Coordinates of C-alpha atoms and ligand atoms in Angstrom, one line a residue:
M63 CA 177.3 223.0 -16.8
A64 CA 178.0 225.7 -14.3
T65 CA 180.2 228.5 -15.5
E66 CA 183.4 229.4 -13.6
M67 CA 182.9 232.0 -11.0
G68 CA 185.0 235.2 -10.9
T69 CA 184.3 238.5 -9.2
R70 CA 180.9 240.1 -9.1
T71 CA 181.8 243.7 -9.6
E72 CA 178.5 244.8 -11.2
S73 CA 176.4 243.0 -8.5
R74 CA 178.5 244.7 -5.9
R75 CA 178.0 248.1 -7.5
L76 CA 174.2 247.5 -7.7
Q77 CA 174.1 246.4 -4.1
E78 CA 175.9 249.5 -2.9
R79 CA 173.4 251.6 -4.8
A80 CA 170.5 249.6 -3.3
E81 CA 171.8 250.1 0.2
G82 CA 171.3 253.8 -0.3
L83 CA 167.7 253.3 -1.5
F84 CA 166.2 250.3 0.4
P85 CA 166.4 249.2 4.0
G86 CA 169.2 246.6 4.0
G87 CA 169.5 247.1 0.3
V88 CA 166.5 244.9 -0.4
N89 CA 162.8 244.9 -1.0
S90 CA 162.3 241.6 0.9
P91 CA 164.6 240.6 3.8
V92 CA 165.6 237.1 2.6
R93 CA 167.2 238.6 -0.5
A94 CA 170.0 240.1 1.6
F95 CA 171.6 236.7 2.2
R96 CA 172.1 237.6 5.9
A97 CA 171.7 234.0 7.1
V98 CA 174.2 232.5 4.6
G99 CA 176.7 235.2 4.2
G100 CA 178.3 236.1 0.9
E101 CA 177.2 238.7 -1.6
P102 CA 173.8 238.3 -3.2
P103 CA 174.1 238.4 -7.0
F104 CA 171.8 240.8 -8.8
V105 CA 169.7 239.0 -11.4
A106 CA 169.8 240.3 -15.0
R107 CA 167.6 237.6 -16.6
G108 CA 166.3 234.0 -16.5
Q109 CA 165.7 231.4 -19.1
G110 CA 164.4 227.9 -18.4
A111 CA 166.4 226.4 -15.5
Y112 CA 169.0 229.2 -15.4
L113 CA 169.5 232.7 -14.1
W114 CA 172.2 235.1 -15.2
D115 CA 173.5 237.8 -12.9
A116 CA 174.5 241.3 -13.7
D117 CA 178.1 240.2 -14.3
G118 CA 177.0 237.6 -16.8
R119 CA 177.5 234.5 -14.6
R120 CA 175.1 231.7 -15.0
Y121 CA 173.4 229.7 -12.2
I122 CA 171.1 226.7 -12.1
D123 CA 168.1 228.1 -10.3
C124 CA 166.9 225.9 -7.4
F125 CA 164.5 228.3 -5.8
G126 CA 162.3 229.3 -8.7
S127 CA 161.4 232.8 -7.4
W128 CA 160.4 231.0 -4.1
G129 CA 157.9 228.7 -6.0
P130 CA 156.1 230.3 -8.9
M131 CA 158.4 229.3 -11.7
I132 CA 157.3 225.7 -12.1
L133 CA 157.6 225.9 -15.9
G134 CA 161.0 227.6 -15.8
H135 CA 161.9 231.2 -16.6
A136 CA 160.5 233.0 -19.6
H137 CA 158.4 230.1 -20.8
P138 CA 157.3 231.1 -24.3
A139 CA 153.6 230.6 -23.7
V140 CA 153.7 232.7 -20.5
V141 CA 155.7 235.5 -22.2
E142 CA 153.4 235.6 -25.1
A143 CA 150.3 235.7 -22.9
I144 CA 151.7 238.6 -20.9
A145 CA 152.7 240.5 -24.0
R146 CA 149.3 239.9 -25.6
A147 CA 147.5 241.1 -22.5
A148 CA 149.8 244.1 -22.1
R149 CA 148.9 245.3 -25.6
D150 CA 145.4 245.9 -24.3
S151 CA 146.6 247.8 -21.2
A152 CA 148.0 246.7 -17.9
S153 CA 145.2 247.5 -15.6
F154 CA 141.6 248.7 -15.6
G155 CA 140.3 248.4 -12.0
A156 CA 137.2 247.0 -13.6
S157 CA 136.1 243.4 -14.3
T158 CA 137.6 241.5 -17.3
A159 CA 136.9 238.1 -18.9
A160 CA 140.3 237.0 -17.9
E161 CA 139.3 236.8 -14.2
G162 CA 136.7 234.2 -15.0
D163 CA 139.1 232.4 -17.3
L164 CA 141.6 231.9 -14.5
A165 CA 138.9 231.2 -11.9
E166 CA 137.4 228.3 -14.0
R167 CA 140.9 226.8 -14.4
V168 CA 141.4 226.9 -10.6
M169 CA 138.0 225.4 -9.9
A170 CA 138.6 222.6 -12.4
V171 CA 141.4 221.3 -10.2
Y172 CA 140.1 222.5 -6.8
P173 CA 136.5 221.3 -6.8
G174 CA 136.2 222.4 -3.1
I175 CA 136.6 226.0 -4.3
E176 CA 133.0 227.0 -5.0
R177 CA 133.7 230.7 -5.0
L178 CA 137.0 232.5 -5.0
R179 CA 138.4 236.0 -4.9
F180 CA 141.6 237.2 -6.5
V181 CA 144.1 239.3 -4.6
S182 CA 147.7 240.4 -5.3
S183 CA 149.7 238.3 -2.9
G184 CA 149.7 235.3 -0.6
T185 CA 149.8 237.7 2.3
E186 CA 146.5 239.3 1.2
A187 CA 145.0 235.8 0.6
T188 CA 145.7 234.5 4.1
M189 CA 144.8 237.8 5.8
S190 CA 141.5 237.9 4.1
A191 CA 140.7 234.3 4.7
L192 CA 141.2 234.8 8.4
R193 CA 139.0 237.8 8.5
L194 CA 136.3 235.8 6.8
A195 CA 136.8 232.9 9.3
R196 CA 136.4 235.3 12.2
A197 CA 133.3 236.7 10.7
A198 CA 131.9 233.3 10.0
T199 CA 132.4 232.0 13.5
G200 CA 132.1 235.2 15.6
R201 CA 135.3 234.1 17.3
K202 CA 138.7 235.9 17.6
R203 CA 141.4 233.4 18.2
I204 CA 143.3 231.5 15.5
V205 CA 145.6 228.5 15.6
K206 CA 148.7 228.4 13.4
F207 CA 151.8 226.2 13.6
E208 CA 155.4 227.0 14.6
G209 CA 157.5 227.5 11.5
C210 CA 154.6 227.9 9.1
Y211 CA 154.6 231.3 7.3
H212 CA 151.4 232.8 5.9
G213 CA 152.7 236.2 4.9
H214 CA 153.4 239.2 6.9
A215 CA 150.0 240.3 8.3
D216 CA 150.2 241.3 11.9
G217 CA 148.4 238.3 13.5
L218 CA 150.4 235.8 11.5
L219 CA 153.9 236.9 12.4
V220 CA 153.9 234.7 15.5
K221 CA 156.6 232.0 15.6
A222 CA 156.6 232.3 11.8
G223 CA 158.9 230.5 9.4
S224 CA 160.5 231.9 6.2
G225 CA 162.5 235.2 6.8
V226 CA 161.4 235.4 10.4
A227 CA 162.9 232.0 11.2
T228 CA 165.9 232.8 9.0
L229 CA 166.7 236.0 11.0
G230 CA 166.0 234.1 14.2
I231 CA 163.4 236.5 15.6
P232 CA 160.3 235.2 17.4
G233 CA 157.9 237.7 15.7
S234 CA 157.9 241.3 14.7
A235 CA 158.2 244.6 16.4
G236 CA 155.1 246.7 15.7
V237 CA 152.6 243.9 16.2
P238 CA 150.5 244.9 19.2
E239 CA 150.5 242.3 21.9
E240 CA 146.6 242.4 21.8
I241 CA 146.8 241.1 18.2
A242 CA 149.6 238.6 18.7
S243 CA 147.9 237.1 21.8
L244 CA 144.9 236.1 19.6
T245 CA 147.3 233.7 17.7
L246 CA 148.0 230.4 19.2
A247 CA 151.2 228.9 17.7
L248 CA 151.4 225.2 18.2
P249 CA 153.9 222.5 17.1
Y250 CA 153.3 221.1 13.7
N251 CA 152.4 217.4 13.4
D252 CA 151.1 217.3 17.0
L253 CA 147.3 216.7 16.9
A254 CA 147.2 216.4 20.7
A255 CA 148.4 220.0 21.0
V256 CA 145.5 221.1 18.8
E257 CA 143.0 219.2 20.8
A258 CA 144.4 220.7 24.0
A259 CA 144.1 224.2 22.6
F260 CA 140.5 223.7 21.7
A261 CA 139.9 222.4 25.2
E262 CA 141.5 225.4 26.8
Y263 CA 139.9 227.9 24.5
A264 CA 136.5 226.2 24.0
G265 CA 134.3 228.3 21.6
E266 CA 137.0 230.9 21.0
I267 CA 139.0 229.6 18.1
A268 CA 137.8 230.7 14.7
A269 CA 140.2 228.8 12.5
V270 CA 143.2 226.6 12.1
I271 CA 145.5 227.7 9.3
L272 CA 148.4 225.6 8.1
E273 CA 150.8 224.9 5.3
P274 CA 149.7 221.3 4.5
V275 CA 153.2 220.5 3.5
V276 CA 155.5 223.1 5.2
G277 CA 157.9 225.0 2.9
N278 CA 158.7 227.9 5.1
A279 CA 160.6 226.1 7.9
G280 CA 162.3 224.1 5.2
C281 CA 160.3 221.3 3.7
I282 CA 158.4 219.3 6.4
L283 CA 155.8 216.6 5.6
P284 CA 152.6 216.0 7.5
G285 CA 152.5 212.7 9.4
E286 CA 150.1 209.9 8.7
G287 CA 146.6 211.0 9.7
Y288 CA 147.6 214.5 10.8
L289 CA 145.7 216.5 8.1
A290 CA 142.6 214.3 8.5
G291 CA 142.8 214.7 12.3
L292 CA 142.9 218.5 11.9
R293 CA 139.8 218.3 9.7
R294 CA 138.0 216.2 12.3
V295 CA 138.9 218.4 15.3
T296 CA 138.0 221.7 13.5
A297 CA 134.7 220.3 12.3
E298 CA 133.9 219.0 15.8
Q299 CA 134.7 222.4 17.3
G300 CA 133.0 224.6 14.8
A301 CA 136.2 226.2 13.6
L302 CA 137.2 226.6 9.9
L303 CA 140.2 224.7 8.4
I304 CA 142.2 227.1 6.2
V305 CA 144.7 225.3 4.0
D306 CA 147.4 227.6 2.8
E307 CA 148.5 226.3 -0.6
V308 CA 150.4 229.4 -1.6
M309 CA 153.5 227.3 -2.0
T310 CA 152.0 223.8 -2.7
G311 CA 149.1 224.8 -4.9
F312 CA 149.5 223.4 -8.5
R313 CA 153.0 222.1 -7.5
L314 CA 152.4 218.9 -5.6
A315 CA 149.6 217.9 -8.0
P316 CA 147.3 219.8 -10.3
G317 CA 145.1 220.4 -7.2
G318 CA 148.0 220.8 -4.8
A319 CA 148.1 219.1 -1.4
T320 CA 144.4 219.4 -1.3
E321 CA 144.2 216.8 -4.1
L322 CA 147.2 214.8 -3.0
Y323 CA 145.9 214.3 0.6
G324 CA 142.2 214.5 -0.1
I325 CA 141.8 217.5 2.3
D326 CA 138.2 218.8 2.8
A327 CA 139.2 222.4 3.6
D328 CA 136.8 225.2 4.4
L329 CA 139.0 227.8 2.8
I330 CA 142.1 227.5 0.6
T331 CA 144.7 230.2 -0.1
L332 CA 146.7 230.3 -3.3
G333 CA 149.5 232.3 -4.8
K334 CA 152.9 231.9 -6.5
I335 CA 152.2 229.5 -9.4
L336 CA 148.7 230.9 -9.7
G337 CA 150.0 234.1 -11.2
G338 CA 152.7 232.5 -13.4
G339 CA 155.3 234.7 -11.7
L340 CA 153.2 237.9 -11.6
P341 CA 151.8 239.2 -8.4
C342 CA 148.7 237.3 -7.7
G343 CA 146.9 235.4 -4.9
A344 CA 143.5 234.1 -4.2
F345 CA 141.4 232.7 -1.5
G346 CA 138.3 230.5 -2.0
G347 CA 136.2 227.7 -0.7
R348 CA 132.7 227.0 0.4
R349 CA 130.1 229.3 -1.0
R350 CA 128.4 229.7 2.4
W351 CA 131.6 231.4 3.7
M352 CA 132.7 233.2 0.5
D353 CA 129.3 234.8 0.0
M354 CA 129.9 236.7 3.3
L355 CA 132.2 238.9 1.4
A356 CA 131.2 242.4 0.3
P357 CA 129.2 243.3 -1.8
L358 CA 127.1 240.3 -0.9
G359 CA 127.9 240.2 2.8
P360 CA 129.4 242.2 5.7
V361 CA 133.1 241.2 5.3
Y362 CA 135.0 243.9 3.5
Q363 CA 137.9 243.0 1.3
A364 CA 139.1 244.8 -1.9
G365 CA 142.0 245.6 -4.2
T366 CA 142.6 247.9 -7.2
L367 CA 145.0 245.4 -8.8
S368 CA 143.0 242.3 -7.8
G369 CA 142.5 240.1 -10.9
N370 CA 145.1 242.2 -12.8
P371 CA 144.8 241.3 -16.5
L372 CA 148.6 240.5 -16.9
A373 CA 148.6 238.3 -13.8
M374 CA 145.4 236.5 -15.1
A375 CA 147.0 236.0 -18.5
A376 CA 150.2 234.6 -17.0
G377 CA 148.2 232.4 -14.6
C378 CA 146.1 231.0 -17.4
A379 CA 149.1 230.2 -19.6
T380 CA 150.8 228.5 -16.7
L381 CA 147.8 226.4 -15.7
D382 CA 147.1 225.5 -19.3
D383 CA 150.6 224.1 -19.8
L384 CA 150.4 222.2 -16.5
A385 CA 147.0 220.8 -17.6
A386 CA 148.2 219.9 -21.1
R387 CA 151.2 218.0 -19.7
R388 CA 149.5 216.7 -16.5
E389 CA 150.1 213.1 -17.4
T390 CA 153.9 213.6 -17.6
I391 CA 155.0 216.8 -16.0
Y392 CA 154.4 215.8 -12.4
A393 CA 156.2 212.5 -13.0
Q394 CA 159.1 214.3 -14.6
L395 CA 159.3 216.8 -11.7
E396 CA 159.2 213.9 -9.2
A397 CA 162.0 212.0 -11.1
T398 CA 164.4 214.9 -11.6
T399 CA 163.9 216.3 -8.1
R400 CA 164.4 212.8 -6.5
A401 CA 167.6 212.3 -8.5
M402 CA 169.0 215.7 -7.5
A403 CA 167.8 215.7 -3.9
E404 CA 168.9 212.1 -3.2
G405 CA 172.2 212.6 -5.1
V406 CA 173.2 215.5 -3.0
A407 CA 172.1 213.7 0.2
Q408 CA 174.2 210.7 -0.8
A409 CA 177.2 212.9 -1.5
A410 CA 176.8 214.5 2.0
R411 CA 176.6 211.0 3.7
E412 CA 179.7 209.9 1.8
A413 CA 181.5 213.0 3.1
G414 CA 180.5 212.0 6.7
L415 CA 178.0 214.9 7.1
A416 CA 174.7 214.6 9.0
V417 CA 172.1 215.7 6.5
T418 CA 168.4 214.9 6.5
L419 CA 166.5 215.1 3.3
N420 CA 162.8 216.0 3.4
R421 CA 161.1 216.0 0.0
L422 CA 157.7 215.8 -1.6
G423 CA 157.5 216.0 -5.4
S424 CA 159.4 219.0 -6.6
M425 CA 160.0 220.7 -3.2
W426 CA 162.7 219.7 -0.8
T427 CA 165.2 220.7 1.9
W428 CA 168.6 219.3 3.0
F429 CA 168.6 219.9 6.7
F430 CA 172.1 219.9 8.2
T431 CA 171.1 217.7 11.1
S432 CA 170.8 214.0 11.7
G433 CA 167.1 214.4 12.0
P434 CA 164.3 213.4 11.7
V435 CA 162.7 216.8 10.9
T436 CA 159.0 216.7 11.5
N437 CA 158.5 220.1 13.1
Y438 CA 160.1 223.5 13.5
D439 CA 162.0 222.6 16.7
Q440 CA 163.7 219.8 15.0
A441 CA 164.5 221.9 11.9
A442 CA 166.0 224.5 14.2
R443 CA 168.6 221.9 15.4
S444 CA 170.2 222.2 11.9
D445 CA 173.8 223.5 11.8
V446 CA 173.0 226.8 10.0
S447 CA 176.6 227.7 9.7
K448 CA 177.3 224.5 7.7
F449 CA 174.2 225.3 5.6
G450 CA 175.7 228.8 5.0
A451 CA 179.0 227.4 3.9
F452 CA 177.1 224.9 1.6
H453 CA 175.1 227.7 0.2
R454 CA 178.1 229.9 -0.6
G455 CA 180.1 227.0 -2.0
M456 CA 177.2 226.0 -4.3
L457 CA 176.7 229.6 -5.4
E458 CA 180.4 229.8 -6.3
R459 CA 179.9 226.7 -8.5
G460 CA 176.9 228.1 -10.3
V461 CA 174.0 226.7 -8.2
W462 CA 171.6 229.1 -6.6
L463 CA 169.8 227.6 -3.6
P464 CA 167.3 229.4 -1.3
P465 CA 169.5 231.5 1.0
S466 CA 168.2 230.0 4.2
Q467 CA 168.0 226.6 5.9
F468 CA 164.4 227.4 6.6
E469 CA 163.1 227.6 3.1
A470 CA 162.2 224.9 0.6
A471 CA 164.0 224.5 -2.7
F472 CA 162.0 224.1 -5.9
M473 CA 162.6 222.3 -9.2
S474 CA 161.1 223.4 -12.5
A475 CA 160.0 221.4 -15.5
A476 CA 162.9 223.0 -17.4
H477 CA 165.4 221.2 -15.2
G478 CA 166.7 218.0 -16.8
L479 CA 169.3 215.4 -16.1
A480 CA 172.2 217.7 -17.1
E481 CA 171.2 220.1 -14.3
V482 CA 170.8 217.2 -11.9
D483 CA 174.3 216.0 -12.6
A484 CA 175.7 219.5 -12.4
V485 CA 174.1 220.2 -9.0
V486 CA 175.2 216.8 -7.6
S487 CA 178.8 217.4 -8.9
A488 CA 178.9 220.8 -7.4
A489 CA 177.7 219.5 -4.0
R490 CA 180.4 216.8 -4.1
A491 CA 183.0 219.4 -4.6
V492 CA 181.6 221.6 -1.8
F493 CA 181.4 218.7 0.6
G494 CA 184.9 217.6 -0.4
Q495 CA 186.2 221.0 0.8
F496 CA 184.2 220.6 4.1
S497 CA 186.2 217.5 5.0
A498 CA 189.5 218.8 3.5
Ligands
LIG630 N1 157.5 234.0 0.9 C1 158.7 233.4 0.3 C2 158.7 232.0 0.8 N2 159.1 231.8 2.1 C3 159.9 234.2 0.7 C4 160.1 235.3 -0.1 C5 160.3 236.5 0.6 O1 160.0 236.6 1.8 O2 160.9 237.4 -0.1

């Protein structure tokens, strides 16, 4: 399936130009491939399960724009919806019917969202949700978990996952100590640590925010009873539980991890799939909290492009297709992802490599460690140089994985058994070279 690889002269030329335009040649750090080495291809187009680079090479896409592309690239219904909306203009900065159309679709699968507000990114969604939680409780501190990433707002870049973990930095310069000190970063999957934090900072913690299934430290699943335990402790302590479903929303089930695990969140943040690949996020939840937002209440939050009509159209088309196929699409995603993820893990074992597979539905990570991986510390034991070699080898064979050990991979509904076989064969070839 994968085309033979040659030189990437056009990508190299574009990269050189980009380095004179953007810091590090990129508009988001993970795109620079610093953690895996090799030259990042420039994407020219995508279709279904495939990407083509500027030199005309084809890749099986296993990162799906970091999550949004659950239907595959350039899905006809999504393309048509965007084109139709664009013919009526790209932006108004005034309310449109499309905002209600997408909100009703969200609320149909997230019954706990009684009110929501659209924003333009996951970062905006989590940042706004935290402001709301602080206003609701009159408290300043928040709890997050090591390796979880909730966007790049100041207070959330503390022991964060994603690009921060990828680059091996503890946080970010430019975040005032006064702000960072209000964020308590605890180990994921450790309820006792949360109870201890609430005991130490009694009456000071506004919210606990988490990825219910972590994607940004690689894929890490919640242990038995962990999510229910967080709900119990936060309720007992008068703190809000904010479930960040930017990655998992609409992916693990129609109603995301919230539906899958029966989580009773105070606030939920959404993004990625929500906008069908266009910039879009949302936060929502109980009306008693959401009605504290301006213009009803004292919590200010705003955005010129919030509820952008093209993003609303792409989101509606995406959620409509997921809803129309809900009886089959999640089962199909589960089956293809299981076959691919387990096929590669098996190939690694046969090559004598220590690889731990973490997977839930269509998101997964092969950690280059004997495992288990249930928190960030364990993920960080992975052999990142082996992962880098694996990444480069796969890319050369036409398989594009997320360029970091600390990011989840994603499958789309456009991937089928042909792509599964091609990825497993490519991995066998790469692992064969490891042991050669
Ligand atoms: N937020 C994405 C998932 N970790 C990464 C994308 C990026 O930082 O560019």
